[in-house]
Tab-separated table of C-alpha atoms and ligand atoms in Angstrom:
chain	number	residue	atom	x	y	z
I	1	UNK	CA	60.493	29.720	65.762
I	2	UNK	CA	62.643	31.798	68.564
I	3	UNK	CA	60.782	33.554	70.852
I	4	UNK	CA	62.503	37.125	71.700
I	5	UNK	CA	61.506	37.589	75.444
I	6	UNK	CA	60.156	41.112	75.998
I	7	UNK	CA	60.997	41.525	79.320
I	8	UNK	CA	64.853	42.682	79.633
I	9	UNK	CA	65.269	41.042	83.762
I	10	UNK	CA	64.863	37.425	81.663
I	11	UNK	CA	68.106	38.343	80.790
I	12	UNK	CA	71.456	35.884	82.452
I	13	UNK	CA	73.949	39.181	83.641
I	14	UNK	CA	77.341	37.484	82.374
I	15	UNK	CA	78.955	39.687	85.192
I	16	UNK	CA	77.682	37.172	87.908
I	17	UNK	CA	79.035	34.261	85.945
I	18	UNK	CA	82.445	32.668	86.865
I	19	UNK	CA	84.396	31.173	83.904
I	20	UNK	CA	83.343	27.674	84.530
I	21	UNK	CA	79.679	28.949	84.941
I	22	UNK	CA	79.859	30.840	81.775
I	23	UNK	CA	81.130	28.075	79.916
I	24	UNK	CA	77.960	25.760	81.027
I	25	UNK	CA	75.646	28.389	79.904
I	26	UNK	CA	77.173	28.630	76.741
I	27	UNK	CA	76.932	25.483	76.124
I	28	UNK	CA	73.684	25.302	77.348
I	29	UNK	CA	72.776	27.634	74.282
I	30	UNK	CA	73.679	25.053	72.037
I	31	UNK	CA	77.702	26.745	71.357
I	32	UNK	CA	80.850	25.452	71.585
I	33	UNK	CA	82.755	25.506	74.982
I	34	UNK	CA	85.785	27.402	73.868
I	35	UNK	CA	83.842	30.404	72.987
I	36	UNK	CA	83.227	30.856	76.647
I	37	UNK	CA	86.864	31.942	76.893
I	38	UNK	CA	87.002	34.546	74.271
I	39	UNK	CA	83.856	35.760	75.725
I	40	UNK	CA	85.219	36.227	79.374
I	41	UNK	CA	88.366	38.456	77.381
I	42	UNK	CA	86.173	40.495	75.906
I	43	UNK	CA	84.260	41.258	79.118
I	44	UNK	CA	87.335	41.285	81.332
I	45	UNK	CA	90.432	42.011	79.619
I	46	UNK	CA	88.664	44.041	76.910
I	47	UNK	CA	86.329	45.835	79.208
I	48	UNK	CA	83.718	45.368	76.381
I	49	UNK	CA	80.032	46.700	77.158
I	50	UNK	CA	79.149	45.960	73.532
I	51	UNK	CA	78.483	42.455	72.327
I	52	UNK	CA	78.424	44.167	68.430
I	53	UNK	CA	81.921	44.966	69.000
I	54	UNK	CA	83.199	40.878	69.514
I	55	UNK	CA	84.261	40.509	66.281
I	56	UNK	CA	85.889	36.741	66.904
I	57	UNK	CA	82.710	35.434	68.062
I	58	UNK	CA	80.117	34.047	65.091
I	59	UNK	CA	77.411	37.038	63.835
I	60	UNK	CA	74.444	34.693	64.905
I	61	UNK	CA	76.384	34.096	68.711
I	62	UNK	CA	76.236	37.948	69.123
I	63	UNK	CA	73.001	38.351	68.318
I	64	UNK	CA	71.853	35.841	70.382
I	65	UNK	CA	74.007	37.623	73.369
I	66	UNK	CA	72.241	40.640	72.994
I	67	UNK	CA	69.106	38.854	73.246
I	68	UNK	CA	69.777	36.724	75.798
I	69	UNK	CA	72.289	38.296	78.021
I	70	UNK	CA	73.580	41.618	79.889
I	71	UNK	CA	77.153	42.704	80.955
I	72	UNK	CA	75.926	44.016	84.550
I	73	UNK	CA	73.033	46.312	85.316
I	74	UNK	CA	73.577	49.611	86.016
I	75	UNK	CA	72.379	53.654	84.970
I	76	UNK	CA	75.068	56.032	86.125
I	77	UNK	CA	72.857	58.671	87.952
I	78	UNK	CA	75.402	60.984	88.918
I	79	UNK	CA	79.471	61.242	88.657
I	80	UNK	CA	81.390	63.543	90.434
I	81	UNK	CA	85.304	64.088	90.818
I	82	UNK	CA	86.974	66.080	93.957
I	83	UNK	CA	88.278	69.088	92.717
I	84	UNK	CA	91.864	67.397	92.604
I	85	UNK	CA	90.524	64.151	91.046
I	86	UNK	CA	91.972	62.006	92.923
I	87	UNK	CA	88.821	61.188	93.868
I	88	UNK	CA	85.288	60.028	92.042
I	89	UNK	CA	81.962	58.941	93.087
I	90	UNK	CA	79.102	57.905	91.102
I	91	UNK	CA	75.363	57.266	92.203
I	92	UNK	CA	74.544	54.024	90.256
I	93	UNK	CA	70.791	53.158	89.763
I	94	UNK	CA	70.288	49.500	89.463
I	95	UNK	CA	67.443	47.484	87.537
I	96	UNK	CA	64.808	47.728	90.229
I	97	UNK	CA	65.740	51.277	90.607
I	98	UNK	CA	67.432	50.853	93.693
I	99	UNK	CA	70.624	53.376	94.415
I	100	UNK	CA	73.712	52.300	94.833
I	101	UNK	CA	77.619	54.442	95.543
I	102	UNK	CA	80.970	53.549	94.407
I	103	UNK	CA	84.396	55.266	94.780
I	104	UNK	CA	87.281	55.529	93.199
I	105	UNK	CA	90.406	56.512	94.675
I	106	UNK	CA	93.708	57.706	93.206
I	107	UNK	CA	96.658	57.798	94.720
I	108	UNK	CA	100.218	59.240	93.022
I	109	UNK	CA	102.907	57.438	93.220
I	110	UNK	CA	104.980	57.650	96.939
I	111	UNK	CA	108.696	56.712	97.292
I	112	UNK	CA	109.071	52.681	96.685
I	113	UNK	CA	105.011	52.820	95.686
I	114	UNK	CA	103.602	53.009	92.372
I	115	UNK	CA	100.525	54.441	91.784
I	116	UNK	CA	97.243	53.132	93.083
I	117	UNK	CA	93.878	53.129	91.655
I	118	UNK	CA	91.423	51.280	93.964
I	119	UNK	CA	87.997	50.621	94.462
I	120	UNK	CA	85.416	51.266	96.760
I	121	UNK	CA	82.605	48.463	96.256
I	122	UNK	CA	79.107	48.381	97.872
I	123	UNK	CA	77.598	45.328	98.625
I	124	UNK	CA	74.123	45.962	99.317
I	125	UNK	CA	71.760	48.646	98.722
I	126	UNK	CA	71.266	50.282	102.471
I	127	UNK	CA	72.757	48.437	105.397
I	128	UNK	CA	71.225	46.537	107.938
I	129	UNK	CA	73.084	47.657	110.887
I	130	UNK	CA	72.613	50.634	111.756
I	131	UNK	CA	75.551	52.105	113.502
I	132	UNK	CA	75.033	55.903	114.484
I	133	UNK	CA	77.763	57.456	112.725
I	134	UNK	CA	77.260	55.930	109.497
I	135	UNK	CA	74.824	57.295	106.349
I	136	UNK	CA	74.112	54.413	104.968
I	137	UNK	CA	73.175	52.732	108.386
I	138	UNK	CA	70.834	55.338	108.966
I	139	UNK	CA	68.870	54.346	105.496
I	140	UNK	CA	67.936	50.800	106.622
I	141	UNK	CA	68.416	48.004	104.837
I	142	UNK	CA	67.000	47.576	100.914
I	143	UNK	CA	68.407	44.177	99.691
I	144	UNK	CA	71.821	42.364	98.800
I	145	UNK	CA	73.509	43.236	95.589
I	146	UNK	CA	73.770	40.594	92.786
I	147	UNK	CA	77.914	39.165	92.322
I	148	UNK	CA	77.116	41.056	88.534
I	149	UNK	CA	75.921	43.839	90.345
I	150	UNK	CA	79.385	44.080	92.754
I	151	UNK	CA	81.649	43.340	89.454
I	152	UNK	CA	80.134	45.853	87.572
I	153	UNK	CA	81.331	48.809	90.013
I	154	UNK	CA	84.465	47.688	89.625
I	155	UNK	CA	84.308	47.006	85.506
I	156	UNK	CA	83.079	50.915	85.464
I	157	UNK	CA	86.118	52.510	86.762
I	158	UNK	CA	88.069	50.216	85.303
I	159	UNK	CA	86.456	51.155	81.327
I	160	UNK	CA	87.205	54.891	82.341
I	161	UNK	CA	90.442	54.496	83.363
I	162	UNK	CA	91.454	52.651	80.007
I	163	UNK	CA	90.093	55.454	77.955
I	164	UNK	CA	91.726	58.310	79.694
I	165	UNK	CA	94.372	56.975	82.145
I	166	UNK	CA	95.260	59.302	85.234
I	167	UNK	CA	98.069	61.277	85.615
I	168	UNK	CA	98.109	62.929	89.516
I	169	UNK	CA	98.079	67.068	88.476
I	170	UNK	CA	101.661	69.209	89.771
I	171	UNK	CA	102.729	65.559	88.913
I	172	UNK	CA	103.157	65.333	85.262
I	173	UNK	CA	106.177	63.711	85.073
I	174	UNK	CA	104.465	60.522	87.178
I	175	UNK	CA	103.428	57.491	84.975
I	176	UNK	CA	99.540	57.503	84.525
I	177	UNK	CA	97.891	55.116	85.877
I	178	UNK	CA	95.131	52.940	83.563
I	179	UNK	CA	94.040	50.227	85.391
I	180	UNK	CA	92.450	49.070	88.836
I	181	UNK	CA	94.750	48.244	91.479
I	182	UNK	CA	93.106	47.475	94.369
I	183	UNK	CA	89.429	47.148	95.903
I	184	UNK	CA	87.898	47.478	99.272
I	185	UNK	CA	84.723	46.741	100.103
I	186	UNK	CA	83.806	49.575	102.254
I	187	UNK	CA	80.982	51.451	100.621
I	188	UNK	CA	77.442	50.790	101.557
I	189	UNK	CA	76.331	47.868	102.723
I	190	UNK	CA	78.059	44.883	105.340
I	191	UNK	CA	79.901	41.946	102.725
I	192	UNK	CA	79.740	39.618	105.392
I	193	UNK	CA	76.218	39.639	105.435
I	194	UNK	CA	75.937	39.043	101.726
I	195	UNK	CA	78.226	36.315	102.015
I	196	UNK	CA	77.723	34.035	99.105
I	197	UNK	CA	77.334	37.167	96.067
I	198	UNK	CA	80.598	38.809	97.903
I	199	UNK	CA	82.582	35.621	97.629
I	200	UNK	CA	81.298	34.974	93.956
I	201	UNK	CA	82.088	38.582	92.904
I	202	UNK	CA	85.718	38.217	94.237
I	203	UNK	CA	86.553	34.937	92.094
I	204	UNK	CA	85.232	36.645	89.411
I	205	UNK	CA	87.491	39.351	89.750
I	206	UNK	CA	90.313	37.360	90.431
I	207	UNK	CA	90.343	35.039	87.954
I	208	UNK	CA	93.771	34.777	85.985
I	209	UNK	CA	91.794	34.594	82.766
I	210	UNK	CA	89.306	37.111	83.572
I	211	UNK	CA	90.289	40.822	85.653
I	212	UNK	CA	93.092	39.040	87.276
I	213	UNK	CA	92.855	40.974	90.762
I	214	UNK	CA	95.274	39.311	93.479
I	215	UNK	CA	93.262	38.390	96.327
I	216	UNK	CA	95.549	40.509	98.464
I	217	UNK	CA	94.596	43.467	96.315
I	218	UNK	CA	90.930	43.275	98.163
I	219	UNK	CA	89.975	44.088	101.371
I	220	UNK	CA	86.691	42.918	102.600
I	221	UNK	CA	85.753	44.892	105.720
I	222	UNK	CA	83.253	44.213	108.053
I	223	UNK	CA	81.411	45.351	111.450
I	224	UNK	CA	81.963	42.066	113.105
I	225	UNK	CA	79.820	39.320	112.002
I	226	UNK	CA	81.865	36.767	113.970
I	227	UNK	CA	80.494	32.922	112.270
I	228	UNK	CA	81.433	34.855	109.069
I	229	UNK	CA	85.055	36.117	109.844
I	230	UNK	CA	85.609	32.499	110.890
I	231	UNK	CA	83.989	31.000	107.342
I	232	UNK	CA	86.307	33.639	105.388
I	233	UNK	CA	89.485	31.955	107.321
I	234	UNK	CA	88.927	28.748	105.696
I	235	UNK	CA	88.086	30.055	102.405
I	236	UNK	CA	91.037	29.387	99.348
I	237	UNK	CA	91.121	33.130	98.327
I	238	UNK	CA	93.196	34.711	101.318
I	239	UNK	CA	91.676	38.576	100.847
I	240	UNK	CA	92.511	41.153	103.389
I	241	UNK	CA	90.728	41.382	106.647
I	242	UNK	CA	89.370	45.033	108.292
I	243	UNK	CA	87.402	44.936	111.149
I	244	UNK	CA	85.036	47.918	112.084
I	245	UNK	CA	86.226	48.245	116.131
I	246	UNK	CA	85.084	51.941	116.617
I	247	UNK	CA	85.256	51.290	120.599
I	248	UNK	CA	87.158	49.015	122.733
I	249	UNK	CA	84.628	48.124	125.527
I	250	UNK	CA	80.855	46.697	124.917
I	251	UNK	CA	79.515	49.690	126.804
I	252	UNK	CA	80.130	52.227	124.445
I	253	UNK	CA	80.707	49.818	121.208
I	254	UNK	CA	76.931	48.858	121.856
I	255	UNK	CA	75.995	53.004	121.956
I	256	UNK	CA	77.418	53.400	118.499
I	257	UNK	CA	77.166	49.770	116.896
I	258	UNK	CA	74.054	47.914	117.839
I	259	UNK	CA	75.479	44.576	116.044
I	260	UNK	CA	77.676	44.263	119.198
I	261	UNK	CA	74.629	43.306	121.594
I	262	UNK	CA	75.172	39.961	119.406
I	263	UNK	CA	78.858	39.572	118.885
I	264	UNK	CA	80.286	41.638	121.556
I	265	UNK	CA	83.894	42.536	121.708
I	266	UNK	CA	85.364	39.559	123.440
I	267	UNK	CA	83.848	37.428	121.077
I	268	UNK	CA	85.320	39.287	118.208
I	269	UNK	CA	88.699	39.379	119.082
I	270	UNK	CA	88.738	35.475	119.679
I	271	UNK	CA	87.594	35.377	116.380
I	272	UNK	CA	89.963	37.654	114.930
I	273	UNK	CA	92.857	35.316	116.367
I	274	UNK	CA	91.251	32.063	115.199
I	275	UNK	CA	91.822	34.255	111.845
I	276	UNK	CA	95.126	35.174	112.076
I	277	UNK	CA	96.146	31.713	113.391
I	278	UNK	CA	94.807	30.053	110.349
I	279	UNK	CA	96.088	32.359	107.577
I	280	UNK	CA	98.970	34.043	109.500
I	281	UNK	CA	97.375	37.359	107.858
I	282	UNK	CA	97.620	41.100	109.835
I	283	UNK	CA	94.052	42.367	110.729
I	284	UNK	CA	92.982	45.899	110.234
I	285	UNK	CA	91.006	47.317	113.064
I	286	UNK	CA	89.064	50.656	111.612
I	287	UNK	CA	88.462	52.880	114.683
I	288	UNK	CA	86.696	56.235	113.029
I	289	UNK	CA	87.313	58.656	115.758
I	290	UNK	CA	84.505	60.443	117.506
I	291	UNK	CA	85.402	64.110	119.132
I	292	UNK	CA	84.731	63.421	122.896
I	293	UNK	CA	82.921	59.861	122.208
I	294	UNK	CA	85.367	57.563	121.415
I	295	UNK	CA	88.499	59.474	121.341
I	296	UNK	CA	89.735	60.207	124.944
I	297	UNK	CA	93.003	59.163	126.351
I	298	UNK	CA	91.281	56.520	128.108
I	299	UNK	CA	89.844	54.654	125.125
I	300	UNK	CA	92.926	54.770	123.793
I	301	UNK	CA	95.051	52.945	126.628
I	302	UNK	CA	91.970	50.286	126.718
I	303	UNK	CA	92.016	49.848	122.657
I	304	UNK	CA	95.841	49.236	123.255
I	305	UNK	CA	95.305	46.493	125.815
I	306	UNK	CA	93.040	44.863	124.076
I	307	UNK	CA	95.289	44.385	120.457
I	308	UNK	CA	98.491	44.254	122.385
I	309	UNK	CA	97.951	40.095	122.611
I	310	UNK	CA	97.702	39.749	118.591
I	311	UNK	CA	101.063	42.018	118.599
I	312	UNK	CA	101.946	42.303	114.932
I	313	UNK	CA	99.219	40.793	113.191
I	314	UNK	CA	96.984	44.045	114.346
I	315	UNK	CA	96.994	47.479	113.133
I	316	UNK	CA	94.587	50.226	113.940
I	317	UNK	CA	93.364	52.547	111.078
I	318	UNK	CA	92.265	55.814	112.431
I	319	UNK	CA	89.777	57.228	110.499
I	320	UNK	CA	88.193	61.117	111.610
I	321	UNK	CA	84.431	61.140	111.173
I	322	UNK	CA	83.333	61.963	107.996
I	323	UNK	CA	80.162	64.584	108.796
I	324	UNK	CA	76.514	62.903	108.454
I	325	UNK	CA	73.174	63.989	109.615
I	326	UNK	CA	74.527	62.734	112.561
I	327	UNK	CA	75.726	65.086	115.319
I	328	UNK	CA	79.364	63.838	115.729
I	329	UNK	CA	82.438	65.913	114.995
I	330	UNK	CA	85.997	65.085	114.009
I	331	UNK	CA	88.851	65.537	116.532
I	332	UNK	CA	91.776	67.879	115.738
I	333	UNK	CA	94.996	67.009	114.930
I	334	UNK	CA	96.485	66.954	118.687
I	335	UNK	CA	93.887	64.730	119.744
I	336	UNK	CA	94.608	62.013	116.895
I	337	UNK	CA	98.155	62.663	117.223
I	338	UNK	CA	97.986	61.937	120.941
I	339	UNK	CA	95.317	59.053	120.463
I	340	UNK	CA	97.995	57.532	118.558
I	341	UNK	CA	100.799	58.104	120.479
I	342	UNK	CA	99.217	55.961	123.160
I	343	UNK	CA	98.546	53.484	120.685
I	344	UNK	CA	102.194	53.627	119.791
I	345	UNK	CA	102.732	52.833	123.573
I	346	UNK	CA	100.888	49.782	123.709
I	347	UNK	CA	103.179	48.269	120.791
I	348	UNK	CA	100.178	48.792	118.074
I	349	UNK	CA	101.281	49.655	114.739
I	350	UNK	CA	98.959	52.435	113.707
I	351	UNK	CA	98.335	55.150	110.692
I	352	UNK	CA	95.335	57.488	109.967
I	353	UNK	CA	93.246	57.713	107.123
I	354	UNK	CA	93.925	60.961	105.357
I	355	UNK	CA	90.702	63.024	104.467
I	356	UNK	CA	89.716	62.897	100.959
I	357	UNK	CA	86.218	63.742	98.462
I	358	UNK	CA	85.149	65.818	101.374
I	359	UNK	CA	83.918	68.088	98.516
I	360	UNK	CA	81.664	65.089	96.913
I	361	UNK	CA	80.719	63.706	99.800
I	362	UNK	CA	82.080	60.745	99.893
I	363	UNK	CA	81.998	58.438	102.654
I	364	UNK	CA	79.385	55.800	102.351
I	365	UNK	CA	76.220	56.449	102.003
I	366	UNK	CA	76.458	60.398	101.901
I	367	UNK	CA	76.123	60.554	97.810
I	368	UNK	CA	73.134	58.731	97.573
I	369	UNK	CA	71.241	60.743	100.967
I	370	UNK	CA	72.242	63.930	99.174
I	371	UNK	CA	70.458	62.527	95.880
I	372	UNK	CA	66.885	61.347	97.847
I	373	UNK	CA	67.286	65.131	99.090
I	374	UNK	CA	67.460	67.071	96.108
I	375	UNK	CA	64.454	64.648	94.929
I	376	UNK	CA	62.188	64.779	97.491
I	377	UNK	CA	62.372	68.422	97.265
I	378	UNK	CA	61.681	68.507	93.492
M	1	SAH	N1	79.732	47.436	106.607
M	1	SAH	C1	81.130	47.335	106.545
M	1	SAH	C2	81.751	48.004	105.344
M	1	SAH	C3	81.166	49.299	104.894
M	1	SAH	S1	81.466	50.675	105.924
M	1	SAH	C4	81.746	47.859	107.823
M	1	SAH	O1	81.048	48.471	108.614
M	1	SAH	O2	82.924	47.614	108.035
M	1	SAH	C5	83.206	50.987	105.633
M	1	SAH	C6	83.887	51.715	106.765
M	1	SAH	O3	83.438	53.074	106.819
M	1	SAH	C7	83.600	51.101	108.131
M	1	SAH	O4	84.773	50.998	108.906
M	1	SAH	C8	82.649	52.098	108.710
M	1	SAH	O5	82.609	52.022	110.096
M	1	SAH	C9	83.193	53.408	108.167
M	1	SAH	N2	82.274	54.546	108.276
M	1	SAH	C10	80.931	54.527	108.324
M	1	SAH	N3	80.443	55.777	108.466
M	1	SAH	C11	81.497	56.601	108.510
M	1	SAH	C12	81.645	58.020	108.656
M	1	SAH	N4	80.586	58.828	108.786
M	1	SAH	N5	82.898	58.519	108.674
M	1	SAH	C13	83.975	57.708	108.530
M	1	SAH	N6	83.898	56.380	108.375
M	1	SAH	C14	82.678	55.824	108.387
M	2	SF4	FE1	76.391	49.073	107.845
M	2	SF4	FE2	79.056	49.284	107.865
M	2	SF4	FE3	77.482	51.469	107.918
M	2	SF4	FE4	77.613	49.880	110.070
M	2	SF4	S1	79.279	51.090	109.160
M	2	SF4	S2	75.761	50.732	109.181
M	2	SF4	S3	77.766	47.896	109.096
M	2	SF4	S4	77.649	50.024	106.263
C-alpha cells in the first residue's frame, strides 16, 4: 500500500534539481532514466507548472509527480508594472511565508541591440549586511533561498512572457520580445553569501537541455566577499562579475558598508585582479551615488586612481540612489555628469544606470518594506 504524505514540504522541488540529479531521483522512484529528459523539457523548455499537462510521460508517472514533487514554491503576493511596462515587480511569498522581490526589466531594441528581457533574482530573503542605503539591508537577514527557490523567479517571468510576448509601446513596429535574455542577481539578498544554492541555480539555468541561459547572460553581483570572488574565478561557468564599490577609501566605504571592516578596499581590489587574471573577464564596479556623501569631485579623482591599474578590465556603473527610509538623496545631472567626466580622466570606461520602476518601487528591497507597511497597519 502507498502512503500519500500529508504534509506538502515532503515534497522534492524539481526546480533545485540539475539534470543529472533529476535523473537519479527518477530512477530512484523506480522509472526509467530517459524520462528524466522529457521531464526537464517540460519544466524548462515548456515552462510547464502542470504535471497533468505532460502528456508523453506514463498516466501513473504523473500522478506520482504530483504526489511526490513540486515545480518551485512560490504565491505571487503582488505584481505591479511601471506605467510604461518596461518594468515589473512581484512580491513572491515562499513556503514558510517568507517574502521575497523579483524584477523584470525590458528593454526595446537600440541600434546593433536586440531587445532585452532580463532578470532581477534575489538570493536570500533579507540581507545580512546591512549597508545604509539599501532596503533590504535595513530588514536584517531571514535565511538563504533554496537553488528551486532562485530558478523559479526566473521560470515566472519567463511563463508570462511566452503567453503574451512584449512589444516596447510608440514602438510597434519592434519585434516582441518572448523570452528571458539575461539575469542579474541584484535583488535582495548577497549571492556570494549563499554560495552553493547560487551556483546550483545557475547550472540549472544554463543547462543546454534545460533554460539554456549563457553564462555570460548572468551577472552575479556582490558587496565584496573577497574568499568568494576568488572561489567564483576558478569555477567552469565564467558568469559576469559586479562589484558593489560605493566608495573608494575604507573611511567612508566602512560609513556606508559595514562588510568592509572585514574585507576592506585594498583587499578587494587584489582580489578583483586575481579575477581578471584568471578569466581575462572586465569587472563591473557599481558605485550608487550619494548627493554630498560619496559624490564629490574628490571621490571621484580617488575612485579613478584606484581602477586606473586594472585599465580595461574595469568599468564603473553609476547608479543615483534609489529613495529608502534612508535619508540620502540623488545628485543632479551636473554632478553625475561631472563625476564622470573625472572618471573619464582617469582612463575608466564608465556609463550610468538610467532610472527606471521609480513608480513601483523598485530597487531591492523597497516592494516588500512597502508590503510589511500596508500590513502592519491593517
Ligand atoms: N548584495 C549584492 C546584490 C544585491 S544589491 C550587492 O550588494 O551587490 C544590488 C545592487 O543594488 C548593489 O550594487 C547595491 O549596492 C545596489 N543598491 C542597494 N540599495 C540601493 C538603492 N537604495 N539605490 C540604488 N542601488 C541600490
Ligand atoms: Fe545586502 Fe547588497 Fe543590500 Fe548591501 S546592498 S545590504 S549586500 S543586498
Amino acid at each position: 500500500m502507498t502512503i500519500t504524505p500529508i504534509n506538502t514540504n515532503t515534497k522534492t522541488d524539481l526546480l533545485a534539481l540539475t539534470l543529472p540529479q533529476l535523473r537519479d531521483w527518477i530512477v530512484e522512484h523506480g522509472e526509467a532514466a530517459f524520462r528524466a529528459k522529457q521531464l526537464y523539457n517540460w519544466l524548462y523548455q515548456r515552462l510547464s507548472t502542470d504535471f497533468a499537462q505532460m502528456s508523453n510521460l506514463p498516466q501513473a508517472l504523473r500522478e506520482k509527480l504530483a504526489r511526490e514533487a513540486s515545480i518551485g514554491p512560490m504565491i505571487v503576493r503582488s505584481e505591479l508594472h511601471s506605467k510604461d511596462d518596461r518594468t515589473r515587480k512581484i512580491l513572491l511569498e515562499l513556503a514558510d511565508g517568507k517574502l521575497i522581490e523579483s524584477v523584470l526589466m525590458l528593454y526595446p531594441p537600440y541600434g546593433e541591440n536586440s531587445a532585452r528581457a532580463t532578470v532581477c533574482v534575489s538570493t536570500q530573503a533579507g540581507c545580512a549586511f546591512g549597508c545604509t542605503f539599501c532596503a533590504t539591508g535595513q530588514m536584517g537577514f531571514d535565511r538563504h533561498l533554496s537553488a528551486g527557490e532562485i530558478v523559479a523567479q526566473v521560470l515566472f517571468f519567463a511563463r508570462e512572457l511566452r503567453a503574451a510576448p512584449w512589444t516596447a509601446a510608440g514602438l510597434p513596429g519592434s519585434t516582441p520580445i518572448d523570452h528571458i535574455t539575461n539575469i542579474v542577481l541584484m535583488g535582495m539578498g548577497e549571492p556570494l553569501h549563499n554560495y552553493n544554492n547560487v551556483l546550483q541555480a545557475l547550472r540549472i539555468l544554463n543547462s543546454a537541455e534545460g533554460f539554456n541561459l549563457g553564462a555570460r547572460h548572468m551577472t552575479v553581483s556582490t558587496v565584496g566577499l573577497v574568499p568568494a570572488i576568488r572561489k567564483l574565478s576558478q569555477e567552469p561557468l565564467q558568469v559576469n562579475l559586479a562589484i558593489s564599490l560605493h566608495a573608494p577609501t575604507n573611511e567612508l566605504r566602512s560609513q556606508t558598508m559595514p562588510i568592509n571592516r572585514k574585507y576592506p578596499v585594498q583587499e578587494l581590489i587584489a582580489a578583483c585582479k586575481d579575477y581578471i587574471a584568471a578569466t581575462r573577464r572586465q569587472v563591473t564596479f557599481e558605485y550608487v551615488l550619494l548627493a554630498g556623501v560619496n559624490d564629490t569631485a574628490e571621490y571621484a579623482h580617488l575612485l579613478g586612481k584606484l581602477l586606473a591599474p586594472l585599465k580595461q578590465f574595469a568599468h564603473v556603473n553609476c547608479i543615483p540612489v534609489n529613495a529608502t527610509a534612508a535619508s540620502y538623496r540623488t545628485p543632479g545631472p551636473e554632478a553625475i555628469r561631472a563625476f564622470r567626466t573625472i572618471l573619464f580622466e582617469h582612463g575608466i570606461s564608465n556609463s550610468v544606470r538610467a532610472e527606471r520602476g521609480d513608480d513601483i518601487a523598485a530597487a531591492c528591497g523597497q516592494l516588500r518594506t512597502r508590503f510589511e507597511k500596508v500590513q502592519a497597519s491593517k
